[in-house]
Amino acid sequence: MSNPMAGIARSDTYSKEELLIATMARLFGDGTFMTAGVNSPIPAAAGLLREQVDPGFYVAVHGDPGRTPFVDGGAEAFDMAAQGRLDVFVFGGVQVDGKANINLVGIGPYPQAKKRFAGTFGAASLFYLVRNIVLFFPKHDRRTLVEAVDFKSASAIGPKEAYRTGSPRWLLSERCLFRFDLEKERFTLVSVHPGHSLEEVREHTGFSFDVTDRVEMTAVPTTAERELIRGPVRDALSKPYPDFARKLLARQ
Amino acid sequence: MSNPMAGIARSDTYSKEELLIATMARLFGDGTFMTAGVNSPIPAAAGLLREQVDPGFYVAVHGDPGRTPFVDGGAEAFDMAAQGRLDVFVFGGVQVDGKANINLVGIGPYPQAKKRFAGTFGAASLFYLVRNIVLFFPKHDRRTLVEAVDFKSASAIGPKEAYRTGSPRWLLSERCLFRFDLEKERFTLVSVHPGHSLEEVREHTGFSFDVTDRVEMTAVPTTAERELIRGPVRDALSKPYPDFARKLLARQ
Amino acid sequence: MSSPRFEANAAALAALIPDGASVAVPSDNSGVPMALTLEIIRAGKRGLRMIGGPTAGIQVDMLIGAGCVASVEAAGVSLGPRGLAPRFCAAVEGGEIKIIDSTCPATHAGYIAGEKRLPFMAVHGIFGSDVLTHRADWKIITNPFPPHQPLVVVPAINPDISIFHAPLADEHGNVWVGKRRELKSMARAAGKVLVTVDKIVPEDLAGNAELAPGLLASHYIDRIALAAGGAWPTALPPVHPEDGAELDAYAAAAQTREGFDRYLHRALTPRGPAQ
Amino acid sequence: MSSPRFEANAAALAALIPDGASVAVPSDNSGVPMALTLEIIRAGKRGLRMIGGPTAGIQVDMLIGAGCVASVEAAGVSLGPRGLAPRFCAAVEGGEIKIIDSTCPATHAGYIAGEKRLPFMAVHGIFGSDVLTHRADWKIITNPFPPHQPLVVVPAINPDISIFHAPLADEHGNVWVGKRRELKSMARAAGKVLVTVDKIVPEDLAGNAELAPGLLASHYIDRIALAAGGAWPTALPPVHPEDGAELDAYAAAAQTREGFDRYLHRALTPRGPAQ
């Protein structure tokens, strides 16, 4: 605690985390209701930022009892999702592949994994229900963005006739942003973050993806976004994620 | 109100209603939880009497908010029934036939009945779930106890493999008591009430039924039963059924 | 997240119900929106397809008598301790409305499936019942799991509109329905939810641990209007019991067409419990 | 109607759990019966088949570490913000326990089917997931109604025993679970229900209109024992938050076998929040 800035990579005017938060928040543009799951400080921050920009937006933050609209226990969120009322959810995991399958279960064989993780939680069902799913894998390397996940915890590639109110749409990493095309079952690179390049993304990505004519650069956080992140977002985040709020979003 | 006894048929020591209440209560012997539905003063009274005799017995009385164990709305009772937790229910109706089918819907064709009644309520499902179902048709004539009901609101005659935790077991009328045999799909006469006879029962019953070697007489209410009916049962009944309690169970 | 809009009165809610809509309503004494019902009648709505919750009573009987109803899907329509629902029975006998008979747990299952956006749900029993015979939309399937026994399944019920009356709402749009859990299913299953309430408080009830379990949260509700005593003359537990004298008067009047018309005229004229 | 028996303490409840039983437990911060868990460990139970509600946390991790568990069925087992559940992960990697992976709404559906004694229930999505691949007990069926789309169905979950901790019970045996509705399903689905509570009051809570919607009524419950602070160190909303320091200590200790053993020894010796 002696140096709250230790280990935080910064550009001159914004941190890596602020770039991810601002970029993610822009992906929520057409939603009104988001749930931020357990252990998700950046998605929670992005939701809180989106709330600041769009008063019609609301994010339920796991770990903040004041930010839950659920009164009927654990099943209610899944019913809401099926009703088409859950617009935004951000999923992480230990692996993601080129068909937007994610792995939350384990590395190696199944069931006796070499390295076991927590499990699938609601993802297997929510991949068909949440309108706008953002896959968030900040660590962008070939062990994480793989050709095929060791265990498909959740996959959006199901029968065309199956009931669906949503699917994965985006994959955001420390290096870039991809858009997912469910029809083509492929990612397309949308933009690379400042300081990164297409070549670097190719080098560190285990799956093949499409590229448009001109690779855009991810827009940096605006001054307004940075002020919101460092002000009201940080304040709201300090309840469910006190350490993250203190360390990563310290006012510059 | 000038003559509370008006119109009440009485023997020297007990009323017709008291006989039905005491007889019905004895049919509940192996249950612990009963629900008495809407418009069911005699079943409610029988349940309340059974409570007095067996402290392990409980009757939920429709219309008495102090006597409901349900906190999860209308569906809970049906889930309880499926769980095998609903031991006793008394059903009436406009017709009952020799296979224990009951009609709560209408006389004549369907859907445009000659005479329409309220509807089936939960009976179609509960006929498979409530362990001990008593059919209560006080009016015993060939228009009520018929060969085949005009509309089978509820029938216990279903596939043998269907989930079942109960079925109709008894048919109680103003004249007699039948037992229902689900295997044989037939009623057997158990006893005729005092003052009635087998011949009379045959004459007024529209379906054929089995008779054992010796037709028993229904046991009259004991002194103890009568005192309980006229005391604590009447008191408990005066909340949901004030008129019935006042008129029919007046202390003698 | 969407929040409900507050309307000035029940009449403003009635205006949002189009002719021909399927409308889910509570069973008696479960938050029957009687004030709203009078406004629906006053607005001259036609062709409504009523769905009980799972039963119906005076509300649907009045709507039928007033000519607003094309069909009723219910497990039972009656005046409870006051006997048959006279306008309902007459309309069925006269072939004036379509009756779609159900049985309580099947209707509950339909709403629960509707709430979960599942296409169907299974219900125990019902075999051998003519309710099943006449429901072309119900099916017998085989349990896909051992012992592969037969089971009745019913399709989801997703009404165009669910309407009810509740004791309490807050300014955020949360509505307290208490023990009447089926109202939650009926609301979540519906395309639109219109609610009248006795009272609107400023406190966010979702933050009240004791009241929260009985809440239908704001995001399930489209419009709310204050209508104090809006369930009268039916009971609204735990707030008030039924008005027995008024219900007796209805039951007696509705026995005949003329009596019903007189009752309705009176009910539409001065309005509500204050008279 | 059956009423639960009151036992003197959590140990008396633990004694009612046979080796090899399937035991349903709440997700973290939903009434995790930690005091009872220590008694289960103290009693040396073996071969328990744990089922999450739908997830599990420190409780199941401790039971695994203590050698009580044969299998875990859950949508996730973790220490929440404190990361992976170390004894769970080690036991799976070591092949010491059987893991039956689920996904949250499938487990909820299983309990709801179990509560209704329906053999199965449908769940949206799940197609393409290896969870489905490895669940021989789940099936894809065709919706019997148009448009006849494929649907995943899961069988009912009917655990031998459901255990949880609640803030409040009354002397009649009603237990207040508040917003944790899944506890109601898990209890009703179970063969036996054992509950510890912070407090027992004389008032019949079923007659309290505000509390009634959050009650699990007495007839669903077999045994109740007073265990004040029995959810500690997990949170018990709305009564108390988690004890973060204690959970940190567990997460750190449980990283190794030895650390876990030391933690457990300490936890079994003085007992509870008073230490």
Short mmCIF file of C-alpha atoms in Angstrom, two decimals, chain A residues 32-33 56-58 68-69 71-72 75-76 79-80 82-83 85 163, chain C residues 1-2 115-117 181 184 187-188 190 206 212-213 215 217 219-220:
data_model
loop_
_atom_site.label_atom_id
_atom_site.label_comp_id
_atom_site.label_asym_id
_atom_site.label_seq_id
_atom_site.Cartn_x
_atom_site.Cartn_y
_atom_site.Cartn_z
CA THR A 32 -30.36 -0.84 -20.99
CA PHE A 33 -29.69 -3.61 -18.47
CA GLY A 56 -31.36 4.70 -19.32
CA PHE A 57 -28.58 2.18 -18.67
CA TYR A 58 -28.37 0.19 -15.42
CA THR A 68 -29.15 -5.73 -7.48
CA PRO A 69 -32.64 -5.69 -8.90
CA VAL A 71 -35.63 -10.31 -5.36
CA ASP A 72 -36.40 -13.90 -6.33
CA ALA A 75 -32.95 -18.21 -10.89
CA GLU A 76 -34.44 -14.80 -11.59
CA ASP A 79 -35.48 -15.98 -16.45
CA MET A 80 -34.83 -12.29 -17.13
CA ALA A 82 -34.72 -15.59 -21.41
CA GLN A 83 -37.26 -12.75 -21.41
CA ARG A 85 -34.36 -8.32 -20.55
CA TYR A 163 -34.48 -20.27 -28.95
CA MET C 1 -33.02 -0.66 -17.10
CA SER C 2 -36.58 0.23 -17.99
CA GLU C 115 -42.18 -16.41 -17.57
CA LYS C 116 -39.19 -18.57 -18.47
CA ARG C 117 -39.93 -18.25 -22.20
CA ARG C 181 -46.45 -15.23 -6.35
CA LYS C 184 -45.06 -12.34 -10.66
CA ALA C 187 -46.44 -10.26 -15.17
CA ARG C 188 -43.14 -11.65 -16.41
CA ALA C 190 -46.87 -10.82 -20.37
CA ALA C 206 -36.08 -3.27 -3.10
CA ALA C 212 -38.23 -7.35 -1.07
CA PRO C 213 -39.23 -11.04 -1.31
CA LEU C 215 -41.87 -7.44 -4.71
CA ALA C 217 -39.44 -5.37 -9.49
CA HIS C 219 -38.38 -3.57 -14.75
CA TYR C 220 -41.26 -5.99 -15.21
#
